[in-house]
XYZ file of N, CA and C in Angstrom:
567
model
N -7.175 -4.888 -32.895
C -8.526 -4.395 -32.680
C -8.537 -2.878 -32.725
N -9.726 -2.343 -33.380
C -9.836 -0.829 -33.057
C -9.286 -0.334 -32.432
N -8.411 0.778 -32.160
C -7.623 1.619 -31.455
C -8.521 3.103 -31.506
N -9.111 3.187 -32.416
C -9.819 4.979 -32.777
C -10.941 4.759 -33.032
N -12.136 5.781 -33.436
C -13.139 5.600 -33.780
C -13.242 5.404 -35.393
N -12.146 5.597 -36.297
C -12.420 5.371 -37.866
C -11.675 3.967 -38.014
N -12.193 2.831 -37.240
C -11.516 1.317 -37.240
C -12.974 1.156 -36.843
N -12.834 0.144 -37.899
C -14.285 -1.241 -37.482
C -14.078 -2.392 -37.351
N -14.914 -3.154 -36.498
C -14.589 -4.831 -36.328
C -15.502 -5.436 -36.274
N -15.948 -6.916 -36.552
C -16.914 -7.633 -36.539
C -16.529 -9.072 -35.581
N -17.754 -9.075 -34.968
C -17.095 -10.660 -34.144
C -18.584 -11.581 -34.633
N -18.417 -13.377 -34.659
C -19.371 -13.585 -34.624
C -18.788 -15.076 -34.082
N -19.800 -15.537 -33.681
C -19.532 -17.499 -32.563
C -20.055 -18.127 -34.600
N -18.389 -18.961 -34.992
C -19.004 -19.706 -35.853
C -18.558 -21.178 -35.912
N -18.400 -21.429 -34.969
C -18.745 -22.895 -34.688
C -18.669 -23.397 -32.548
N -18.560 -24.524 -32.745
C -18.250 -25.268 -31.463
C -17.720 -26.905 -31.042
N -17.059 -26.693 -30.638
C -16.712 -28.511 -30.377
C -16.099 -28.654 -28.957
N -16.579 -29.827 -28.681
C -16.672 -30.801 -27.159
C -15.172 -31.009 -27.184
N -14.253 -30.583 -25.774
C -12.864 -30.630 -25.424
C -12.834 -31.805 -24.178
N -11.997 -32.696 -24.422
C -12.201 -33.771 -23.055
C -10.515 -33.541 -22.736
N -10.774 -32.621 -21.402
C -9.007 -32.550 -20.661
C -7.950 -33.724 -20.801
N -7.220 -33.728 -20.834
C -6.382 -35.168 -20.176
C -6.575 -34.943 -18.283
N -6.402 -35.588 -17.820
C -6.115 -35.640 -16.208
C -5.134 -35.173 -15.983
N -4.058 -35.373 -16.345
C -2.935 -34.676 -15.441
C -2.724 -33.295 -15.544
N -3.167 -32.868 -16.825
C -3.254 -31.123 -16.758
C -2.681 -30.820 -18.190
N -2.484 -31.671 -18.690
C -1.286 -31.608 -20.078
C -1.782 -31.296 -21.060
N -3.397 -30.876 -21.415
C -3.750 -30.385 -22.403
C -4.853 -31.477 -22.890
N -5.743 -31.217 -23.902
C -6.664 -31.775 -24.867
C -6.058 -33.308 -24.631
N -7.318 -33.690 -24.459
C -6.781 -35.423 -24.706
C -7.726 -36.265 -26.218
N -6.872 -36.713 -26.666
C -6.919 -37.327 -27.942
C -7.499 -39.212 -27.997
N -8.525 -39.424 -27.938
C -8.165 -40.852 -28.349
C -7.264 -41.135 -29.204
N -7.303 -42.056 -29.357
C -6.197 -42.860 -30.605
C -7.708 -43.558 -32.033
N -6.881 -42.921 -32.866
C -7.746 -43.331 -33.997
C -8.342 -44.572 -34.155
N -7.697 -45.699 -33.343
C -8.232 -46.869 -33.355
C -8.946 -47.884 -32.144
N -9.261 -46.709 -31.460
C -10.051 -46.953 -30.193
C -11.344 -47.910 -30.234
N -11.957 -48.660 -31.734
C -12.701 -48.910 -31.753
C -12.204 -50.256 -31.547
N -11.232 -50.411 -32.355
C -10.506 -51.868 -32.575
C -9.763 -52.728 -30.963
N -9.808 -51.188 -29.969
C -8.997 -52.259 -28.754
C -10.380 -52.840 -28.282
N -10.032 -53.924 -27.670
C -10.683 -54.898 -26.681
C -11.320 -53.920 -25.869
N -12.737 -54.005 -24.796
C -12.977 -53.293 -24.073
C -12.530 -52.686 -22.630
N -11.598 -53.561 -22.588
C -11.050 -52.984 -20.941
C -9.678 -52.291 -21.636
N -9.590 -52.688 -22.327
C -8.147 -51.313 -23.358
C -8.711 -50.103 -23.435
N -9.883 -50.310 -24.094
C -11.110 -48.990 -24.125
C -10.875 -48.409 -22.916
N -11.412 -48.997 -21.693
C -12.044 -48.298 -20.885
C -10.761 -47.832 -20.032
N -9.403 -48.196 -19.948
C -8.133 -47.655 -19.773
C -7.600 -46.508 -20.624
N -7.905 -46.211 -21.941
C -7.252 -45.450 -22.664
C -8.334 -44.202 -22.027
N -9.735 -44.724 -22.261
C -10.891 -43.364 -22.090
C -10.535 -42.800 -20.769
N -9.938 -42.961 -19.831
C -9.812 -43.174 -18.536
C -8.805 -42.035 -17.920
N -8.479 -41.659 -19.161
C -7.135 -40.896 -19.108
C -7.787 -39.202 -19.434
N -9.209 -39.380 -20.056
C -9.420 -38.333 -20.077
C -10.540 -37.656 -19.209
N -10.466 -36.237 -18.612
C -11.189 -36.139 -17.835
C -12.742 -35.199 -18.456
N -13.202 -34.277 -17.480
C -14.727 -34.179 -17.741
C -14.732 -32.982 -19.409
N -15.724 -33.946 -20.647
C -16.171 -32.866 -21.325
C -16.576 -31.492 -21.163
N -15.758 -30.641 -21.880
C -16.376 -29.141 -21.821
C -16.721 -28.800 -23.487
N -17.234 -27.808 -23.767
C -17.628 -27.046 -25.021
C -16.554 -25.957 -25.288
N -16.093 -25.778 -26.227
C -15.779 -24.097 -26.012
C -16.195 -24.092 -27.739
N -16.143 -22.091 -27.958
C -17.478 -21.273 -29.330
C -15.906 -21.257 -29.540
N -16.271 -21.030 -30.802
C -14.947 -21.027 -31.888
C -15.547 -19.223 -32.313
N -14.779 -17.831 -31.795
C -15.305 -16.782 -32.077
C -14.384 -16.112 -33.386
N -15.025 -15.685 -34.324
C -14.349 -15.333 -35.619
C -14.361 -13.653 -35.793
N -13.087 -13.153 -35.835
C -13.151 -11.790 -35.436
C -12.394 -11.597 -37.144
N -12.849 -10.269 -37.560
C -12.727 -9.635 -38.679
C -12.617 -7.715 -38.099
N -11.123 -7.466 -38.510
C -11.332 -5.743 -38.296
C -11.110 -5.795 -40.223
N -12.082 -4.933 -40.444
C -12.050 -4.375 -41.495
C -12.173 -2.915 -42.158
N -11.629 -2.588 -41.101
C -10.377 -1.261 -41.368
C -9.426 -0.361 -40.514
N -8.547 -0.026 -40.718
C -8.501 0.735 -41.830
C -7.473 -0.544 -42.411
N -7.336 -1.822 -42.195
C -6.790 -2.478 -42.907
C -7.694 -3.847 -42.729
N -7.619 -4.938 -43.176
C -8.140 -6.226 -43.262
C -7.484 -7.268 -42.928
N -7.770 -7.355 -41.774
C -7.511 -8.931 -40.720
C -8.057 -9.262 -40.155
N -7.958 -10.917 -39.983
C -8.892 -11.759 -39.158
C -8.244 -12.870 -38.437
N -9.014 -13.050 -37.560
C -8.433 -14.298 -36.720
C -9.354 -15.235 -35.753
N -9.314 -16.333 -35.071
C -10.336 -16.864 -34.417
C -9.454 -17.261 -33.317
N -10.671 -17.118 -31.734
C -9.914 -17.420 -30.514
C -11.502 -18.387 -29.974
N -11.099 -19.795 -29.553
C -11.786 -20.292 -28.838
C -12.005 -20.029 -27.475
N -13.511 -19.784 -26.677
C -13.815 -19.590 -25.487
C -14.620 -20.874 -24.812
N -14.447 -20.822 -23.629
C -15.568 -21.798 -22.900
C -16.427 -20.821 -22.390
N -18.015 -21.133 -22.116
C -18.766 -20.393 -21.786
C -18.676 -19.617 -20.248
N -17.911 -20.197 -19.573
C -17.767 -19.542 -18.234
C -16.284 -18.353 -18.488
N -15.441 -18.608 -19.541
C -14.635 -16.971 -20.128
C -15.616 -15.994 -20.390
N -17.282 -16.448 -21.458
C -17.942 -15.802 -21.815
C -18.206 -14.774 -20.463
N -18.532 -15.409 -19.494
C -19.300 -15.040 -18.000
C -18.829 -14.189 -17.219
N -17.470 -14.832 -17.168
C -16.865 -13.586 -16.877
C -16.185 -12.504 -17.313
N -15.908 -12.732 -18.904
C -16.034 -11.169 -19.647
C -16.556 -10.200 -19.734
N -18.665 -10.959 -19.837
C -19.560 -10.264 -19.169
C -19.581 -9.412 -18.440
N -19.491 -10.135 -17.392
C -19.132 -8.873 -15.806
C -18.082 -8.362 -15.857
N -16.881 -8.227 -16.645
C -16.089 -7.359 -16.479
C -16.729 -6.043 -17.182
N -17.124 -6.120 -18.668
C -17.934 -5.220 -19.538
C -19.126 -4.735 -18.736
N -19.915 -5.272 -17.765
C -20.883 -4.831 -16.944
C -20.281 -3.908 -16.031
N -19.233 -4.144 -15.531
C -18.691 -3.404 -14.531
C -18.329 -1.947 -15.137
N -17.734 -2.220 -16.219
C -17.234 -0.741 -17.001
C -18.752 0.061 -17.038
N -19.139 -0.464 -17.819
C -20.803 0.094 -18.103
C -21.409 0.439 -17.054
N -21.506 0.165 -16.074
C -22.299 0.896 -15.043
C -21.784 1.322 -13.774
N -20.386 1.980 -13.479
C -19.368 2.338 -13.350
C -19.822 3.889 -13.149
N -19.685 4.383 -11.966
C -20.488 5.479 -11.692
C -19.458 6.534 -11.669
N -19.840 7.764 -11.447
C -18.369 8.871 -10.949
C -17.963 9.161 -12.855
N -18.978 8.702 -13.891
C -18.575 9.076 -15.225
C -19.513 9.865 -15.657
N -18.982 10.462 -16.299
C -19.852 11.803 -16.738
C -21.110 12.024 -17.834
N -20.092 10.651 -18.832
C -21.365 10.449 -19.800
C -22.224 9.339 -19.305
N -23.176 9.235 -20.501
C -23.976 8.160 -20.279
C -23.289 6.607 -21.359
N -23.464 5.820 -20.564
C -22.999 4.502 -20.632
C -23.826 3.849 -21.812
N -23.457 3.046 -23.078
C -24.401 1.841 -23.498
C -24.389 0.873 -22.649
N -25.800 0.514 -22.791
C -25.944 -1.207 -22.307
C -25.999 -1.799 -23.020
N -26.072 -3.284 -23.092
C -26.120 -4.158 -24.059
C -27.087 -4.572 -23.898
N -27.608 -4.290 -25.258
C -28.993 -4.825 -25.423
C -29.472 -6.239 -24.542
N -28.269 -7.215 -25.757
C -28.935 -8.373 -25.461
C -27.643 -9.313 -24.824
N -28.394 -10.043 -23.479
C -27.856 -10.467 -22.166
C -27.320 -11.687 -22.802
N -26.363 -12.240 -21.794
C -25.524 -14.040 -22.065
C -27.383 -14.613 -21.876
N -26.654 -15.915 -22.735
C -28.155 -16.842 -22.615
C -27.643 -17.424 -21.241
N -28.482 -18.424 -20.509
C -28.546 -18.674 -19.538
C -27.774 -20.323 -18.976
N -27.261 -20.451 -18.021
C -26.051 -21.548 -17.527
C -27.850 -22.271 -17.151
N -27.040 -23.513 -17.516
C -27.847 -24.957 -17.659
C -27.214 -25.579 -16.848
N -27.591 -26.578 -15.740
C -26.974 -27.778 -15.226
C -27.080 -28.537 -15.728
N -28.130 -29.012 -15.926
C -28.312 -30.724 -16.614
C -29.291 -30.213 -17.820
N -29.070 -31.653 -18.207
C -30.224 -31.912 -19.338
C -29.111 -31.033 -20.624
N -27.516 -30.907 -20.877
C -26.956 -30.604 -21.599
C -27.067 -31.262 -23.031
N -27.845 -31.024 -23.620
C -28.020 -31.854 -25.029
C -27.681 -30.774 -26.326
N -27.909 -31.460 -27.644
C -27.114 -30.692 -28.720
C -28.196 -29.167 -28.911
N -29.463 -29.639 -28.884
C -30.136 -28.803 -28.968
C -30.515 -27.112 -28.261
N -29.978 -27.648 -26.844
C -29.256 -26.414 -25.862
C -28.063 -25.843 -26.371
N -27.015 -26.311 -26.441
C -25.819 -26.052 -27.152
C -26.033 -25.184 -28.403
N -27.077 -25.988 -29.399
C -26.779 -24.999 -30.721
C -28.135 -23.624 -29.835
N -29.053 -23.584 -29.355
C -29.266 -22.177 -28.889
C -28.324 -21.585 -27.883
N -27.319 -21.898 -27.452
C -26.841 -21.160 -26.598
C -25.593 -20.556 -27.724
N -25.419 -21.288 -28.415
C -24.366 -20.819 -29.740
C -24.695 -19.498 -30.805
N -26.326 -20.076 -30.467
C -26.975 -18.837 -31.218
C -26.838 -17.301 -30.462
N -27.343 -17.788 -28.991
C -27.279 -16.654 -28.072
C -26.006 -15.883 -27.707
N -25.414 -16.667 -27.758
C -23.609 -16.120 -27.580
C -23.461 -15.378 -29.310
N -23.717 -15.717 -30.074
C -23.489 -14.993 -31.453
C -24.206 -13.879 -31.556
N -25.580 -13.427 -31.095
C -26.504 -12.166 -30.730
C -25.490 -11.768 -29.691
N -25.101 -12.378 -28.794
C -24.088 -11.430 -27.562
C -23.330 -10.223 -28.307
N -21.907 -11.786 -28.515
C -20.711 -10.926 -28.960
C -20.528 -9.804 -29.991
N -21.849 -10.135 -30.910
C -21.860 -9.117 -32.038
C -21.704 -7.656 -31.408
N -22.525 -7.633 -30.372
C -22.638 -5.895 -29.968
C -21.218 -5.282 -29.225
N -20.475 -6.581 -28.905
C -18.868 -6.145 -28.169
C -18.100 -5.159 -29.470
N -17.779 -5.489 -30.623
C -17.098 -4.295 -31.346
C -17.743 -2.684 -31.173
N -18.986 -2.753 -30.783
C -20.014 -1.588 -30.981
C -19.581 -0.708 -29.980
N -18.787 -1.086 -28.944
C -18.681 -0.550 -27.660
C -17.076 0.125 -27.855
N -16.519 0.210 -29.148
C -15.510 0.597 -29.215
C -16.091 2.153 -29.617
N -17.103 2.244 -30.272
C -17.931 3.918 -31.120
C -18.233 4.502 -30.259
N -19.386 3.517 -29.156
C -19.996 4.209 -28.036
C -19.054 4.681 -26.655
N -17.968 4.065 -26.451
C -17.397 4.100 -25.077
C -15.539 4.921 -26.030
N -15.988 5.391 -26.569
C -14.249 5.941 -27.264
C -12.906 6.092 -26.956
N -13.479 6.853 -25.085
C -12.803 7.392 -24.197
C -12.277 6.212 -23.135
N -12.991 4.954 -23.136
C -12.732 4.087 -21.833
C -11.863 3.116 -22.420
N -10.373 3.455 -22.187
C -9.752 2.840 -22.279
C -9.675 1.460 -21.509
N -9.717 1.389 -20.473
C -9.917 0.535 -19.606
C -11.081 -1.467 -20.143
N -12.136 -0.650 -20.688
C -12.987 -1.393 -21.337
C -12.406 -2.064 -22.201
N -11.783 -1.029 -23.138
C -11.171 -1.828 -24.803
C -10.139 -2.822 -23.891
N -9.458 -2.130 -23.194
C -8.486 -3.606 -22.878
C -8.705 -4.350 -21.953
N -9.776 -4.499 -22.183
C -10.850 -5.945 -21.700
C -10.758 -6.389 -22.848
N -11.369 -5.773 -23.414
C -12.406 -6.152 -24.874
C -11.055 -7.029 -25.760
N -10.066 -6.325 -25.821
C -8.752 -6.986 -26.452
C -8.491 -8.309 -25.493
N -8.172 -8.478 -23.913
C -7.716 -9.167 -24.016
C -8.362 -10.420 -24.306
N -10.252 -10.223 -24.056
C -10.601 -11.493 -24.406
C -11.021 -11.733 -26.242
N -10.437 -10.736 -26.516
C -11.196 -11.304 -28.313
C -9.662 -11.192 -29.189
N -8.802 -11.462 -28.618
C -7.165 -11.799 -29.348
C -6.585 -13.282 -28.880
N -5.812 -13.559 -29.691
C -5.251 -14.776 -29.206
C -4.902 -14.751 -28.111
N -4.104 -15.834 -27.591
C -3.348 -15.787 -26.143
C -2.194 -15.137 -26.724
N -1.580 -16.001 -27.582
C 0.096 -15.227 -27.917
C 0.033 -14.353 -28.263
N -1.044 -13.687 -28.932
C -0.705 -11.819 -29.635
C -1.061 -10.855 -28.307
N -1.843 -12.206 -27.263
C -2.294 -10.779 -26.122
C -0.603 -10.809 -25.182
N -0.172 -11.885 -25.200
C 1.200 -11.439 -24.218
C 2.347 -11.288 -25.279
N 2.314 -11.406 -26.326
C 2.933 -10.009 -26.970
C 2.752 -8.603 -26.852
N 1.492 -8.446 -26.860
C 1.203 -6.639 -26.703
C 1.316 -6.627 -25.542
N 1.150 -7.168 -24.594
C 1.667 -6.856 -23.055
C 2.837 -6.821 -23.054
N 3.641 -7.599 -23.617
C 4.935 -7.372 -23.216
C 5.636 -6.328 -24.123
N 5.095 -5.745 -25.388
C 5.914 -4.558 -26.053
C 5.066 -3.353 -25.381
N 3.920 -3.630 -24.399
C 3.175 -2.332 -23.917
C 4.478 -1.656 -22.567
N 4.429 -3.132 -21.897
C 5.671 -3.205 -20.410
C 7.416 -2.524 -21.226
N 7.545 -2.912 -22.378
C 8.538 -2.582 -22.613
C 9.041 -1.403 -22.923
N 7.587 -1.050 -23.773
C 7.802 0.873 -24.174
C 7.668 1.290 -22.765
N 7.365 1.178 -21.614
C 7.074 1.811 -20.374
C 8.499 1.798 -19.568
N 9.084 0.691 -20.281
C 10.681 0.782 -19.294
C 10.382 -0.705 -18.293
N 9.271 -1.288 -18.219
C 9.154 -2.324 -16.936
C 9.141 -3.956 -17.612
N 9.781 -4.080 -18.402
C 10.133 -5.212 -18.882
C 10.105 -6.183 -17.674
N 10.994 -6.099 -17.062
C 11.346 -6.941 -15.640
C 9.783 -7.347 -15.112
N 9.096 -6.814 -15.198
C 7.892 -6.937 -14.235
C 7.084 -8.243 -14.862
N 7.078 -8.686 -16.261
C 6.794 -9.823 -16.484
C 6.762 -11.096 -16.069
N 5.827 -11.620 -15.417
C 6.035 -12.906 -14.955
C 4.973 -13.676 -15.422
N 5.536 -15.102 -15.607
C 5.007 -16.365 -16.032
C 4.632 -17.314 -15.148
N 3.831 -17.788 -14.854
C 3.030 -18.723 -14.158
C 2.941 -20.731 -14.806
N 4.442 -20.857 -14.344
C 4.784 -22.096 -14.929
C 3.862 -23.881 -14.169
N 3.207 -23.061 -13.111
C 2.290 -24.635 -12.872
C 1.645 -24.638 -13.409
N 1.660 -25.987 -13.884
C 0.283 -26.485 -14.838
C -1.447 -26.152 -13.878
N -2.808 -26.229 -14.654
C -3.701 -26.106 -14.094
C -3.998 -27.128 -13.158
N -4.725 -27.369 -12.601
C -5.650 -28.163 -11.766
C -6.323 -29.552 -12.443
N -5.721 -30.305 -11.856
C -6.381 -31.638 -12.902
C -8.280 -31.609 -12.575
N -8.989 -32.389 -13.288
C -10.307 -31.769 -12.892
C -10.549 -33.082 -12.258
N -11.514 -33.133 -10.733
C -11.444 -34.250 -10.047
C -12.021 -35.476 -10.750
């Protein structure tokens, strides 16, 4: 991502798809291609295994210069939320001398119920008006370092972001200080 002000980047939400956990914590759970064909209490044992649907935006990032690369990192809308407020926090962050951009245009709004496709594709829309203005904040904010590595860690992969953490820790001499967080998450009740 941008490092200077003569680097540009583009982000945009271009797609989305429904993630059903496994229960025990082990990652994406998969039916089996032939889930149609078991008997119904096979069904309702195999489905059983997976826990509550979530969404996550499939975000498509393009820096196009001073060289040309791209890559895509999936989010769930509550990463969106709280990226948000981290970028809110920078932005209106007092004791700074200049004046701050705001972002125009706000996260669309958390739904409880009534989750249907039609919410989804406007909130897909609204998240795509979001994120667009996040590269913009690399021109306007030049000096806030702090921000961009927000801004990096949520719009890079996972593995390229604890790569650059760990060759950032390493040029510093604190290699050692790396630690990994080997329990699995929280099964969802």
């Amino acid at each position: 991502l941008p490092s200077s002000n003569d680097c540009r980047a583009t982000a945009r939400i271009v797609g989305r798809r429904s993630v059903v956990p496994c229960r025990d914590g082990a990652g994406e759970f998969v039916p089996p291609l032939n889930i149609d064909e078991l008997d119904p209490s096979e069904r309702t044992a195999v489905m059983a295994r997976g826990g509550k649907p979530y969404v996550v935006y499939r975000i498509e990032m393009a820096q196009v210069t001073p060289f040309r690369k791209s890559w895509s990192v999936e989010k769930r809308y509550r990463e969106f939320v709280s990226f948000a407020m981290k970028i809110d926090k920078h932005l209106s962050a007092k004791n700074k001398k200049s004046t701050r951009r705001r972002l125009d245009i706000k996260l669309p709004k958390k739904q409880l119920f009534m989750v249907d496709d039609n919410f989804l594709q406007k909130r897909q829309q609204g998240l795509d008006q979001w994120i667009q203005q996040i590269p913009k904040l690399f021109d306007d904010d030049s000096d806030n370092e702090p921000l961009h590595e927000d801004i990096r860690s949520f719009l890079l992969p996972p593995a390229l972001n604890l790569l650059r953490h760990k060759r950032i820790q390493s040029d510093t001499g604190s290699i050692s200080s790396i630690t990994s967080d080997t329990t699995p998450p929280n099964s969802p009740s």
